[in-house]
Short mmCIF file of C-alpha atoms in Angstrom, two decimals:
data_model
loop_
_atom_site.label_atom_id
_atom_site.label_comp_id
_atom_site.label_asym_id
_atom_site.label_seq_id
_atom_site.Cartn_x
_atom_site.Cartn_y
_atom_site.Cartn_z
CA MET T 1175 30.91 -20.30 9.74
CA GLY T 1176 32.38 -18.90 12.58
CA LEU T 1177 30.57 -18.11 15.91
CA VAL T 1178 29.18 -14.54 16.73
CA SER T 1179 29.11 -13.63 20.56
CA VAL T 1180 26.94 -10.80 21.61
CA SER T 1181 28.90 -8.62 23.93
CA ASP T 1182 27.07 -7.91 27.67
CA SER T 1183 26.73 -4.19 26.40
CA VAL T 1184 23.87 -4.80 23.83
CA SER T 1185 21.01 -3.17 24.74
CA VAL T 1186 17.30 -4.15 24.96
CA SER T 1187 16.76 -1.80 22.12
CA GLU T 1188 19.49 -3.00 20.24
CA LEU T 1189 18.14 -6.95 20.40
CA PHE T 1190 14.99 -5.37 19.29
CA VAL T 1191 16.92 -4.99 15.89
CA LEU T 1192 19.03 -7.94 15.82
CA ILE T 1193 16.64 -10.11 16.84
CA PRO T 1194 14.50 -9.68 13.61
CA LEU T 1195 17.54 -9.51 11.53
CA CYS T 1196 18.87 -13.08 12.51
CA LEU T 1197 15.42 -14.24 12.13
CA SER T 1198 15.04 -13.13 8.85
CA PHE T 1199 18.67 -14.71 7.96
CA LEU T 1200 17.43 -17.90 9.39
CA LEU T 1201 13.83 -17.47 7.09
CA SER T 1202 15.80 -16.90 3.93
CA LEU T 1203 18.32 -20.03 4.94
CA ARG T 1204 15.21 -21.92 5.17
CA LEU T 1205 13.40 -20.46 1.81
CA ARG T 1206 16.68 -21.25 -0.30
CA CYS T 1207 16.39 -24.91 1.17
CA VAL T 1208 12.65 -25.22 0.03
CA ASP T 1209 13.08 -23.60 -3.26
CA GLY T 1210 16.47 -24.94 -4.47
CA ASP T 1211 16.77 -23.74 -8.05
CA GLY T 1212 13.03 -23.12 -8.47
CA ILE T 1213 11.89 -26.78 -8.70
CA GLY T 1214 8.28 -27.26 -7.73
CA ILE T 1215 7.42 -23.56 -8.19
CA PRO T 1216 5.88 -22.25 -11.43
CA THR T 1217 6.98 -19.54 -13.45
CA THR T 1218 4.74 -17.01 -15.84
CA LEU T 1219 7.01 -18.84 -18.52
CA GLU T 1220 4.77 -21.90 -18.16
CA GLY T 1221 1.65 -19.92 -18.51
CA PRO T 1222 -0.93 -18.81 -19.26
CA PHE T 1223 -2.25 -21.38 -16.61
CA LYS T 1224 -6.03 -22.77 -16.61
CA PRO T 1225 -8.15 -20.53 -14.26
CA VAL T 1226 -8.46 -21.73 -10.77
CA THR T 1227 -10.94 -20.84 -7.79
CA ALA T 1228 -10.08 -21.66 -4.40
CA PRO T 1229 -13.08 -23.11 -2.33
CA LEU T 1230 -14.17 -20.88 0.50
CA ASP T 1231 -13.03 -21.88 3.38
CA LYS T 1232 -15.80 -22.76 5.40
CA ASN T 1233 -13.69 -21.98 8.78
CA LEU T 1234 -13.77 -18.39 8.15
CA ARG T 1235 -15.62 -15.83 10.14
CA LEU T 1236 -17.54 -13.51 7.53
CA ASN T 1237 -18.90 -11.28 9.69
CA VAL T 1238 -15.97 -9.07 10.60
CA SER T 1239 -15.69 -6.80 13.65
CA ASP T 1240 -13.84 -3.34 14.25
CA LEU T 1241 -11.39 -3.27 17.32
CA PRO T 1242 -13.02 -2.26 20.51
CA TYR T 1243 -11.85 1.29 21.21
CA VAL T 1244 -9.89 0.43 24.29
CA LEU T 1245 -7.48 -1.40 22.06
CA GLN T 1246 -7.39 0.87 19.18
CA ASN T 1247 -6.54 3.73 21.50
CA ASN T 1248 -3.08 2.80 22.46
CA ALA T 1249 0.23 4.29 22.44
CA GLN T 1250 -0.99 7.69 22.89
CA GLY T 1251 1.84 10.06 23.67
CA GLU T 1252 1.58 12.43 26.71
CA GLY T 1253 1.73 16.22 26.21
CA PHE T 1254 4.18 16.75 23.06
CA GLN T 1255 5.78 13.06 23.30
CA PRO T 1256 5.67 11.87 19.58
CA GLU T 1257 3.34 8.94 18.55
CA GLN T 1258 1.82 7.71 15.34
CA ILE T 1259 6.01 7.45 14.19
CA SER T 1260 6.53 6.57 10.69
CA VAL T 1261 9.10 6.34 8.10
CA SER T 1262 8.53 6.47 4.07
CA LEU T 1263 10.79 6.90 1.17
CA SER T 1264 12.04 9.62 -0.86
CA ALA T 1265 12.45 9.05 -4.50
CA ARG T 1266 16.21 7.76 -3.98
CA TYR T 1267 18.17 5.23 -1.64
CA ASP T 1268 19.77 8.12 0.06
CA SER T 1269 16.75 9.85 1.62
CA VAL T 1270 14.05 8.88 3.77
CA TRP T 1271 11.08 10.69 5.23
CA ILE T 1272 10.32 10.53 9.07
CA SER T 1273 6.89 11.49 10.40
CA TRP T 1274 5.27 11.93 13.47
CA ILE T 1275 2.46 13.49 15.68
CA THR T 1276 2.55 15.56 19.02
CA GLY T 1277 -0.09 16.89 20.72
CA GLU T 1278 -4.14 16.14 21.19
CA PHE T 1279 -6.41 16.04 18.22
CA GLN T 1280 -9.68 17.98 19.14
CA ILE T 1281 -12.98 17.18 18.18
CA GLY T 1282 -16.52 19.01 18.92
CA ASP T 1283 -18.20 22.24 17.96
CA ASN T 1284 -15.41 24.94 19.13
CA ILE T 1285 -12.13 23.38 18.43
CA SER T 1286 -9.11 25.66 18.20
CA PRO T 1287 -6.15 24.33 15.99
CA LEU T 1288 -2.91 23.80 17.47
CA ASP T 1289 -0.04 26.48 16.80
CA PRO T 1290 2.32 24.09 14.90
CA GLN T 1291 5.58 26.35 15.59
CA LEU T 1292 4.89 25.32 19.50
CA VAL T 1293 7.20 22.32 18.76
CA GLN T 1294 10.27 21.52 16.99
CA SER T 1295 10.55 19.02 14.11
CA ILE T 1296 13.88 17.47 14.74
CA VAL T 1297 15.30 14.13 14.10
CA TYR T 1298 18.69 12.64 15.17
CA PHE T 1299 19.71 9.63 13.48
CA ARG T 1300 23.12 7.52 12.86
CA VAL T 1301 24.62 4.35 11.40
CA PHE T 1302 23.14 1.71 13.64
CA ARG T 1303 25.53 1.07 16.89
CA SER T 1304 27.75 4.23 15.46
CA SER T 1305 28.67 6.81 17.86
CA LEU T 1306 28.41 9.41 15.59
CA THR T 1307 24.89 11.12 15.54
CA TYR T 1308 23.54 13.90 12.99
CA GLN T 1309 20.84 15.97 13.35
CA THR T 1310 18.29 17.32 10.95
CA GLU T 1311 15.02 19.63 11.18
CA GLY T 1312 11.91 19.40 9.33
CA TYR T 1313 8.62 21.02 9.32
CA SER T 1314 5.00 20.48 10.70
CA LEU T 1315 1.42 21.49 10.33
CA VAL T 1316 -2.16 20.77 11.23
CA TYR T 1317 -5.08 19.75 9.52
CA ASN T 1318 -8.65 20.31 10.20
CA GLN T 1319 -11.98 18.54 8.90
CA LEU T 1320 -14.96 21.04 8.87
CA TYR T 1321 -18.39 20.08 8.52
CA PRO T 1322 -20.58 23.30 8.44
CA PRO T 1323 -24.60 21.53 9.25
CA ASP T 1324 -25.67 21.64 12.93
CA GLY T 1325 -24.93 18.89 14.84
CA LEU T 1326 -21.84 17.71 12.99
CA GLN T 1327 -18.58 17.74 15.06
CA ASN T 1328 -15.19 19.12 13.71
CA TYR T 1329 -11.57 18.20 14.15
CA THR T 1330 -8.50 19.30 14.17
CA SER T 1331 -5.13 17.36 14.35
CA GLY T 1332 -2.37 17.14 16.38
CA ILE T 1333 0.76 18.85 15.04
CA ILE T 1334 1.81 16.34 12.23
CA HIS T 1335 5.57 16.43 11.49
CA HIS T 1336 7.71 15.60 8.41
CA VAL T 1337 11.73 15.59 8.31
CA LEU T 1338 13.66 14.55 5.08
CA ILE T 1339 16.88 12.85 6.09
CA THR T 1340 19.12 13.09 3.28
CA GLY T 1341 23.12 12.12 2.82
CA LEU T 1342 22.24 8.68 3.91
CA GLN T 1343 24.19 5.17 2.76
CA PRO T 1344 22.37 2.25 0.90
CA ASN T 1345 21.14 -0.81 2.34
CA THR T 1346 22.62 0.06 5.59
CA LEU T 1347 20.74 0.03 9.06
CA TYR T 1348 20.15 3.38 10.83
CA GLU T 1349 18.68 4.00 13.99
CA TYR T 1350 17.01 7.35 14.55
CA GLU T 1351 14.87 9.45 17.59
CA CYS T 1352 12.44 12.13 16.62
CA GLY T 1353 10.65 14.97 18.42
CA ASP T 1354 11.50 18.09 20.30
CA PRO T 1355 14.95 17.98 22.38
CA SER T 1356 14.33 21.62 23.88
CA ILE T 1357 11.53 20.12 25.67
CA SER T 1358 12.69 16.61 26.39
CA ALA T 1359 10.15 15.41 24.12
CA MET T 1360 12.16 12.83 22.19
CA SER T 1361 10.70 9.45 21.19
CA SER T 1362 12.62 5.95 21.85
CA SER T 1363 15.05 4.73 19.24
CA HIS T 1364 13.49 3.07 15.93
CA TYR T 1365 15.22 2.06 13.07
CA PHE T 1366 14.96 1.46 8.91
CA ARG T 1367 17.12 0.53 6.40
CA THR T 1368 17.39 2.12 3.31
CA MET T 1369 17.43 0.83 -0.12
CA PRO T 1370 20.11 -0.48 -2.09
CA VAL T 1371 21.64 1.90 -5.04
CA SER T 1372 19.20 1.38 -8.23
CA GLY T 1373 20.94 -1.56 -10.43
CA SER T 1374 19.92 -4.77 -12.01
CA SER T 1375 21.75 -6.51 -9.21
CA ASP T 1376 20.46 -5.07 -6.02
CA TYR T 1377 17.03 -5.14 -4.44
CA PRO T 1378 15.36 -5.03 -1.17
CA ASN T 1379 15.05 -8.59 0.29
CA ARG T 1380 11.19 -8.77 0.82
CA ILE T 1381 8.58 -6.16 -0.04
CA ALA T 1382 5.11 -6.58 1.45
CA VAL T 1383 1.90 -5.63 -0.31
CA VAL T 1384 -1.39 -5.34 1.24
CA GLY T 1385 -4.36 -3.33 0.76
CA ASP T 1386 -7.72 -2.49 2.39
CA LEU T 1387 -6.73 -3.08 6.05
CA GLY T 1388 -8.71 -0.88 8.57
CA LEU T 1389 -8.60 -1.88 12.09
CA THR T 1390 -10.45 -5.30 12.84
CA TYR T 1391 -9.49 -8.31 14.64
CA ASN T 1392 -8.79 -9.50 11.26
CA THR T 1393 -6.46 -6.48 10.50
CA THR T 1394 -4.28 -7.59 13.53
CA THR T 1395 -3.81 -10.99 12.14
CA THR T 1396 -2.99 -9.75 8.87
CA VAL T 1397 -0.06 -7.14 10.32
CA ALA T 1398 1.24 -9.60 13.14
CA HIS T 1399 2.03 -12.39 10.19
CA LEU T 1400 3.25 -9.13 7.84
CA MET T 1401 5.68 -8.44 10.35
CA SER T 1402 6.83 -12.01 10.90
CA ASN T 1403 8.06 -12.31 7.53
CA HIS T 1404 10.54 -9.40 7.98
CA PRO T 1405 9.62 -7.02 5.09
CA ASP T 1406 12.29 -4.17 3.88
CA LEU T 1407 9.84 -2.19 2.43
CA LEU T 1408 5.76 -2.13 2.54
CA LEU T 1409 3.13 -0.83 0.19
CA LEU T 1410 -0.22 0.07 1.23
CA ILE T 1411 -2.55 -0.35 -1.72
CA GLY T 1412 -5.31 2.27 -0.30
CA ASP T 1413 -8.18 2.19 2.23
CA LEU T 1414 -6.39 2.56 5.28
CA SER T 1415 -8.52 3.73 8.42
CA TYR T 1416 -11.62 3.66 7.33
CA ALA T 1417 -12.59 6.85 9.18
CA ASP T 1418 -15.38 7.41 6.64
CA LEU T 1419 -17.43 4.36 7.89
CA TYR T 1420 -18.47 6.33 11.00
CA LEU T 1421 -20.37 9.55 12.03
CA THR T 1422 -18.73 12.33 13.49
CA ASN T 1423 -19.99 11.71 16.70
CA GLY T 1424 -17.91 7.92 16.67
CA THR T 1425 -20.69 5.91 15.86
CA LYS T 1426 -20.89 3.72 12.66
CA SER T 1427 -22.84 4.69 9.95
CA SER T 1428 -25.61 2.38 9.30
CA CYS T 1429 -25.46 3.33 5.37
CA TYR T 1430 -21.92 3.99 3.90
CA SER T 1431 -22.84 3.52 0.62
CA CYS T 1432 -25.72 6.32 0.72
CA GLN T 1433 -23.14 9.11 1.10
CA SER T 1434 -22.02 9.05 -2.45
CA ILE T 1435 -17.75 9.89 -3.25
CA GLU T 1436 -19.75 12.55 -5.15
CA SER T 1437 -21.81 14.21 -2.12
CA PRO T 1438 -21.32 17.45 -1.12
CA ILE T 1439 -19.65 16.19 2.51
CA GLN T 1440 -18.84 13.01 3.74
CA GLU T 1441 -19.41 12.69 7.43
CA THR T 1442 -16.24 11.00 9.15
CA TYR T 1443 -14.56 10.42 12.56
CA GLN T 1444 -11.33 11.60 11.99
CA PRO T 1445 -10.02 10.22 15.75
CA ARG T 1446 -9.94 6.64 13.72
CA TRP T 1447 -6.68 7.99 11.76
CA ASP T 1448 -4.95 8.68 15.35
CA TYR T 1449 -5.99 5.38 16.22
CA TRP T 1450 -4.88 3.46 13.31
CA GLY T 1451 -1.67 5.36 13.10
CA ARG T 1452 -1.26 4.55 16.93
CA TYR T 1453 -1.68 0.69 16.21
CA MET T 1454 0.63 0.89 13.22
CA GLN T 1455 3.82 2.41 14.52
CA PRO T 1456 5.42 -0.52 15.41
CA LEU T 1457 5.67 -1.67 11.93
CA VAL T 1458 5.47 1.74 10.11
CA SER T 1459 8.05 3.21 12.45
CA ASN T 1460 10.71 0.35 11.69
CA VAL T 1461 9.80 -0.51 7.67
CA PRO T 1462 9.69 2.17 5.18
CA THR T 1463 6.08 2.36 3.92
CA MET T 1464 4.27 3.50 0.85
CA VAL T 1465 0.81 4.55 0.66
CA ILE T 1466 -1.61 5.62 -1.88
CA GLU T 1467 -4.76 6.69 -1.51
CA GLY T 1468 -8.37 4.78 -2.11
CA GLU T 1469 -11.89 5.97 -1.97
CA HIS T 1470 -11.86 6.05 2.00
CA GLU T 1471 -9.55 8.56 2.02
CA ILE T 1472 -11.31 11.36 -0.07
CA GLU T 1473 -13.42 12.50 3.05
CA ARG T 1474 -15.07 15.16 1.19
CA GLN T 1475 -15.82 18.23 3.82
CA ALA T 1476 -16.45 21.92 3.68
CA GLU T 1477 -15.67 24.06 0.76
CA ASN T 1478 -15.03 20.85 -1.35
CA GLN T 1479 -11.87 19.85 0.46
CA THR T 1480 -10.52 16.04 -0.37
CA PHE T 1481 -7.57 13.82 1.08
CA ALA T 1482 -7.15 16.23 3.72
CA ALA T 1483 -5.98 13.51 6.29
CA TYR T 1484 -4.12 11.55 3.79
CA SER T 1485 -2.13 14.31 2.51
CA SER T 1486 -1.26 15.69 5.51
CA ARG T 1487 -0.50 12.59 7.69
CA PHE T 1488 1.96 10.74 5.12
CA ALA T 1489 5.03 12.19 3.75
CA PHE T 1490 5.53 11.42 -0.24
CA PRO T 1491 8.29 11.73 -2.71
CA SER T 1492 6.06 13.62 -5.05
CA GLU T 1493 8.37 16.82 -5.91
CA GLU T 1494 11.21 14.54 -5.93
CA SER T 1495 9.78 12.61 -8.83
CA GLY T 1496 8.49 15.60 -10.31
CA SER T 1497 4.75 14.91 -9.36
CA SER T 1498 2.59 17.99 -8.04
CA SER T 1499 0.37 16.01 -5.76
CA SER T 1500 0.47 13.50 -3.10
CA LEU T 1501 -2.10 11.50 -4.93
CA TYR T 1502 0.70 9.88 -7.59
CA TYR T 1503 4.23 9.83 -7.52
CA SER T 1504 7.23 7.36 -8.38
CA PHE T 1505 10.34 6.27 -6.39
CA ASN T 1506 13.49 3.49 -6.93
CA ALA T 1507 14.22 0.54 -4.57
CA GLY T 1508 17.16 -0.90 -5.45
CA GLY T 1509 16.60 -1.97 -9.04
CA ILE T 1510 12.77 -1.35 -8.98
CA HIS T 1511 10.83 1.92 -9.90
CA PHE T 1512 7.59 2.24 -8.91
CA VAL T 1513 4.71 4.28 -10.07
CA MET T 1514 1.85 4.95 -7.53
CA LEU T 1515 -0.95 6.30 -9.62
CA SER T 1516 -4.64 7.90 -8.24
CA ALA T 1517 -7.91 6.63 -9.85
CA TYR T 1518 -10.01 9.39 -7.92
CA ILE T 1519 -8.78 12.42 -10.25
CA ASP T 1520 -8.41 12.98 -13.63
CA TYR T 1521 -6.62 10.91 -16.12
CA ASP T 1522 -7.72 11.46 -19.27
CA LYS T 1523 -4.60 13.31 -20.71
CA SER T 1524 -4.40 14.94 -17.42
CA TYR T 1525 -1.46 16.42 -15.79
CA GLN T 1526 -1.39 13.02 -14.14
CA TYR T 1527 -1.30 11.09 -17.64
CA LYS T 1528 1.28 13.72 -18.49
CA TRP T 1529 3.74 12.82 -15.50
CA LEU T 1530 3.03 9.46 -15.81
CA GLU T 1531 4.10 9.52 -19.53
CA SER T 1532 7.20 11.84 -18.72
CA ASP T 1533 8.14 9.53 -15.46
CA LEU T 1534 8.07 6.23 -17.53
CA GLY T 1535 10.13 7.69 -20.47
CA ASP T 1536 12.74 8.65 -17.78
CA VAL T 1537 13.25 4.98 -16.78
CA ASP T 1538 16.35 3.47 -17.68
CA ARG T 1539 15.31 -0.14 -17.65
CA GLU T 1540 19.46 -1.10 -17.57
CA VAL T 1541 19.53 0.54 -13.98
CA THR T 1542 15.80 -0.36 -12.59
CA PRO T 1543 14.71 -3.28 -14.88
CA TRP T 1544 11.79 -3.73 -12.75
CA LEU T 1545 8.62 -1.40 -13.56
CA ILE T 1546 5.73 -1.91 -10.97
CA ALA T 1547 2.85 0.40 -10.83
CA ALA T 1548 -0.04 0.48 -8.00
CA TRP T 1549 -3.42 2.00 -7.49
CA HIS T 1550 -6.48 1.19 -5.53
CA PRO T 1551 -9.20 0.10 -7.67
CA PRO T 1552 -8.22 -3.02 -10.11
CA TRP T 1553 -8.72 -2.93 -13.80
CA TYR T 1554 -8.83 -6.97 -13.98
CA SER T 1555 -10.97 -8.49 -11.31
CA THR T 1556 -13.61 -11.33 -11.71
CA TYR T 1557 -15.54 -10.57 -8.38
CA SER T 1558 -19.10 -8.91 -8.71
CA ALA T 1559 -17.83 -6.19 -6.07
CA HIS T 1560 -16.49 -3.46 -8.08
CA TYR T 1561 -16.55 -5.32 -11.59
CA ARG T 1562 -15.13 -2.70 -14.44
CA GLU T 1563 -15.55 -0.01 -12.26
CA VAL T 1564 -12.37 2.04 -13.46
CA GLU T 1565 -12.96 0.99 -16.98
CA CYS T 1566 -12.13 4.54 -17.94
CA MET T 1567 -8.96 4.51 -16.49
CA ARG T 1568 -8.06 1.30 -18.26
CA VAL T 1569 -8.99 2.74 -21.76
CA GLU T 1570 -7.01 5.84 -21.06
CA MET T 1571 -3.86 4.31 -19.61
CA GLU T 1572 -3.44 0.78 -20.32
CA ASP T 1573 -1.72 1.57 -23.57
CA LEU T 1574 0.94 3.87 -21.92
CA LEU T 1575 1.61 0.96 -19.30
CA TYR T 1576 1.69 -2.22 -21.68
CA HIS T 1577 3.89 -0.15 -24.25
CA TYR T 1578 6.65 1.05 -21.29
CA GLY T 1579 6.87 -2.62 -20.23
CA VAL T 1580 5.07 -2.48 -17.10
CA ASP T 1581 6.09 -5.72 -15.36
CA ILE T 1582 3.27 -5.92 -12.11
CA VAL T 1583 0.43 -4.17 -11.17
CA PHE T 1584 -0.62 -4.61 -7.34
CA ASN T 1585 -4.52 -3.34 -6.62
CA GLY T 1586 -6.75 -3.47 -3.76
CA HIS T 1587 -10.36 -2.35 -3.52
CA VAL T 1588 -11.91 -5.83 -3.86
CA HIS T 1589 -11.91 -7.52 -0.40
CA ALA T 1590 -10.14 -10.77 -2.03
CA TYR T 1591 -7.01 -12.31 -3.42
CA GLU T 1592 -6.59 -12.55 -7.25
CA ARG T 1593 -3.62 -13.08 -9.82
CA SER T 1594 -4.22 -12.72 -13.50
CA ASN T 1595 -1.72 -14.44 -16.22
CA ARG T 1596 0.01 -11.69 -18.23
CA VAL T 1597 -2.96 -9.92 -19.92
CA TYR T 1598 -3.54 -7.21 -22.26
CA ASN T 1599 -6.90 -5.39 -23.30
CA TYR T 1600 -8.92 -8.51 -21.67
CA SER T 1601 -6.53 -11.08 -24.16
CA LEU T 1602 -3.72 -13.06 -22.75
CA ASP T 1603 -0.99 -11.70 -23.80
CA PRO T 1604 3.05 -13.00 -22.89
CA CYS T 1605 4.24 -9.12 -22.70
CA GLY T 1606 1.39 -7.72 -20.57
CA PRO T 1607 1.63 -7.18 -16.78
CA VAL T 1608 0.86 -9.72 -14.18
CA TYR T 1609 -2.29 -7.93 -12.09
CA ILE T 1610 -2.18 -8.73 -8.64
CA LEU T 1611 -5.33 -8.28 -6.17
CA VAL T 1612 -4.59 -8.05 -2.58
CA GLY T 1613 -7.55 -6.14 -1.20
CA ASP T 1614 -7.74 -8.80 1.76
CA GLY T 1615 -5.99 -6.77 4.64
CA GLY T 1616 -9.02 -7.25 7.05
CA ASN T 1617 -11.07 -4.39 6.78
CA VAL T 1618 -14.42 -4.36 8.48
CA GLU T 1619 -16.49 -4.35 5.16
CA GLY T 1620 -15.31 -8.28 5.22
CA LEU T 1621 -14.81 -10.27 1.96
CA ASP T 1622 -16.19 -10.41 -1.18
CA ILE T 1623 -17.04 -13.83 -2.30
CA VAL T 1624 -19.51 -13.66 -5.27
CA HIS T 1625 -17.67 -13.53 -8.68
CA ALA T 1626 -19.39 -12.21 -11.88
CA ASP T 1627 -18.97 -15.41 -14.11
CA GLU T 1628 -21.07 -16.98 -11.91
CA PRO T 1629 -25.37 -17.53 -12.80
CA GLY T 1630 -27.04 -14.23 -11.83
CA ASN T 1631 -24.20 -12.53 -10.04
CA CYS T 1632 -22.99 -10.04 -13.25
CA PRO T 1633 -23.91 -6.32 -12.69
CA GLU T 1634 -25.61 -4.54 -14.97
CA PRO T 1635 -23.72 -2.07 -17.11
CA SER T 1636 -25.99 1.04 -16.23
CA THR T 1637 -25.42 0.58 -12.25
CA THR T 1638 -21.91 0.21 -12.81
CA PRO T 1639 -20.34 3.42 -11.40
CA ASP T 1640 -17.01 4.89 -13.00
CA MET T 1641 -15.29 8.00 -11.78
CA GLY T 1642 -14.47 8.76 -15.47
CA GLY T 1643 -17.96 8.75 -16.97
CA SER T 1644 -19.30 5.45 -18.81
CA CYS T 1645 -16.97 3.28 -20.11
CA ALA T 1646 -18.04 -0.34 -19.29
CA PHE T 1647 -19.84 -1.46 -22.16
CA ASN T 1648 -20.49 -5.08 -23.50
CA PHE T 1649 -17.50 -7.29 -24.69
CA THR T 1650 -17.41 -6.81 -28.28
CA SER T 1651 -14.76 -9.69 -29.12
CA GLY T 1652 -13.68 -12.78 -27.36
CA PRO T 1653 -15.12 -15.60 -25.48
CA ALA T 1654 -17.48 -12.87 -23.86
CA SER T 1655 -18.51 -10.93 -26.89
CA GLY T 1656 -21.64 -9.50 -26.86
CA LYS T 1657 -21.62 -10.04 -22.96
CA PHE T 1658 -21.05 -7.73 -20.10
CA CYS T 1659 -19.57 -10.85 -17.83
CA TRP T 1660 -17.94 -14.36 -18.96
CA ASP T 1661 -20.14 -17.09 -17.86
CA ARG T 1662 -16.80 -18.83 -16.68
CA GLN T 1663 -13.94 -17.76 -14.86
CA PRO T 1664 -12.22 -15.73 -17.48
CA ASP T 1665 -9.15 -16.78 -18.94
CA TYR T 1666 -7.18 -13.87 -17.82
CA SER T 1667 -7.59 -14.82 -14.14
CA ALA T 1668 -4.74 -17.69 -13.13
CA TYR T 1669 -5.94 -18.00 -9.35
CA ARG T 1670 -8.44 -16.50 -7.32
CA GLU T 1671 -9.52 -16.85 -3.26
CA SER T 1672 -11.65 -14.93 -0.61
CA SER T 1673 -9.37 -14.96 2.25
CA PHE T 1674 -7.54 -12.20 4.08
CA GLY T 1675 -3.77 -12.40 3.82
CA HIS T 1676 -0.94 -10.22 2.54
CA GLY T 1677 1.74 -10.72 -0.22
CA ILE T 1678 5.32 -10.74 -0.49
CA LEU T 1679 7.59 -10.29 -3.26
CA GLU T 1680 11.08 -11.12 -3.64
CA VAL T 1681 13.01 -9.78 -6.61
CA LYS T 1682 15.85 -12.02 -7.07
CA ASN T 1683 17.66 -10.50 -10.21
CA GLU T 1684 16.68 -8.64 -13.29
CA THR T 1685 14.03 -11.18 -15.06
CA HIS T 1686 12.97 -13.32 -11.80
CA ALA T 1687 10.80 -12.04 -8.93
CA LEU T 1688 9.49 -14.56 -6.35
CA TRP T 1689 5.70 -13.94 -5.26
CA SER T 1690 3.92 -15.52 -2.35
CA TRP T 1691 0.69 -14.62 -0.82
CA HIS T 1692 -0.04 -15.76 2.69
CA ARG T 1693 -3.31 -16.48 4.18
CA ASN T 1694 -4.25 -15.26 7.46
CA GLN T 1695 -5.74 -18.63 8.63
CA GLU T 1696 -2.58 -20.27 8.35
CA PHE T 1697 1.11 -19.84 9.64
CA TYR T 1698 2.42 -16.76 8.01
CA GLU T 1699 5.30 -18.76 6.22
CA ILE T 1700 3.13 -21.03 4.72
CA ALA T 1701 2.44 -19.56 1.06
CA GLY T 1702 -1.50 -19.98 -0.36
CA ASP T 1703 -0.30 -18.94 -3.67
CA ILE T 1704 3.12 -18.89 -5.17
CA ILE T 1705 4.72 -18.31 -8.23
CA TYR T 1706 7.92 -16.76 -10.05
CA ILE T 1707 6.96 -13.67 -12.59
CA VAL T 1708 9.83 -14.05 -14.82
CA ARG T 1709 10.71 -10.66 -17.21
CA GLU T 1710 11.18 -11.47 -21.14
CA PRO T 1711 12.78 -8.07 -22.49
CA ASN T 1712 13.88 -9.67 -25.41
CA ARG T 1713 10.55 -11.17 -26.25
CA CYS T 1714 8.89 -7.89 -24.90
CA PRO T 1715 10.95 -4.58 -26.28
CA LEU T 1716 9.72 -1.75 -25.09
CA GLN T 1717 7.72 0.22 -27.53
CA PRO T 1718 7.55 3.85 -26.19
CA LYS T 1719 4.39 5.92 -27.39
#
């Protein structure tokens, strides 16, 4: 291997890109040395595995605290300087969305929304270290969060910009700036790498997956460890800023559970979205980030409006993927097809169900062998918190995912980690998906540590909420027949642990993907759980309905 020299002309901003790339390369070499041919790392071919529960780490701080406002309210842009910059994927490798905010939000009794036409939405972009720069323009908007009752403060956002960049080369590092050059309000340089062309041999190197982040001291550890693992793509599986845990005056609500998601309004403190966006910028402005909503994004306001902050602040490939909603969509990343679903709108033969059926029917497994789904609340979780809470969604949609051969499902909502054996309809099934629960990002509600199968911890069916009605009943067959919960860790649960952390997925080829989960209390490279997830297309032929 020849030596590579760095000329004196390399700028500090370029070193910001080159150093992580070098570290990522060295880390990949280290992983190859450790993994070898996979010896010592289990595979799903060896399953189903005997259920394991990791003991609770006595050194964990179970009382979680939000960051002080002085630390949250950082990187605020002055005037119309861009802030809260992020990049997200379109449906294909050759286009991405760049998003940012300019201007100050307002909160109080008398607010006057900013005019989006005040500022242009311009992105300059180029292949990294190229002298040829392109320019493209997008659109802008503001959103309001309004509360009719006296004494509650209304909110109007800064100007939110979304620009779609097209015509990009695959698997290529790009440099970009965003803002309005006519008023000298352009950002510094940021970077992103496009996804590979869809095909059975091309995949992103690393995909980070985490849910329920919030903005706590634990969040900072999760994000720092995640960045150290240098992902090419980030999936955020719902519950992002937790703005709805606060009242409109900025004080923390003493009883969040008193505000039902069906209530006419849900008081929120919208500036927490801005604090969260500023904190996340170093990560999400350089790593394409795809989000899906959780219940904390509902934020019901005047005139029964919901999801205003979520739908306005992020760009989604909804239109490109044939969806009519920002709440569900799909996209490709190399040889992986992702479907992002919603548990908080209708799924009973609804628009979402019909879209999903059509989307899955269009997937060519020769081009995208891997099929991965994600939504916020889990179907398969053995924790007491949110136990069987979306059973109606499972009843409606599980057959569809099973017959189209979904390989992996990611969920959040429960603040812990759990990985399943391959499962379908609560039974071990070699052709069922592997369900992975990663709601352990670090949010202020803390860890879930109680299991439904432990004595005295099984919830009552009548007290189990379900967005789709009432579908959670006692089991009618299997080891838990006649009961609402198992009396031991269920066979479908392979490994569970109550710790904060994040996951990394590395798809190696059309049949093998390495999944590793990383606890916050350990060095970021150390895996608390690791397994090769292996597809068996010959054993499990597709059975479209």
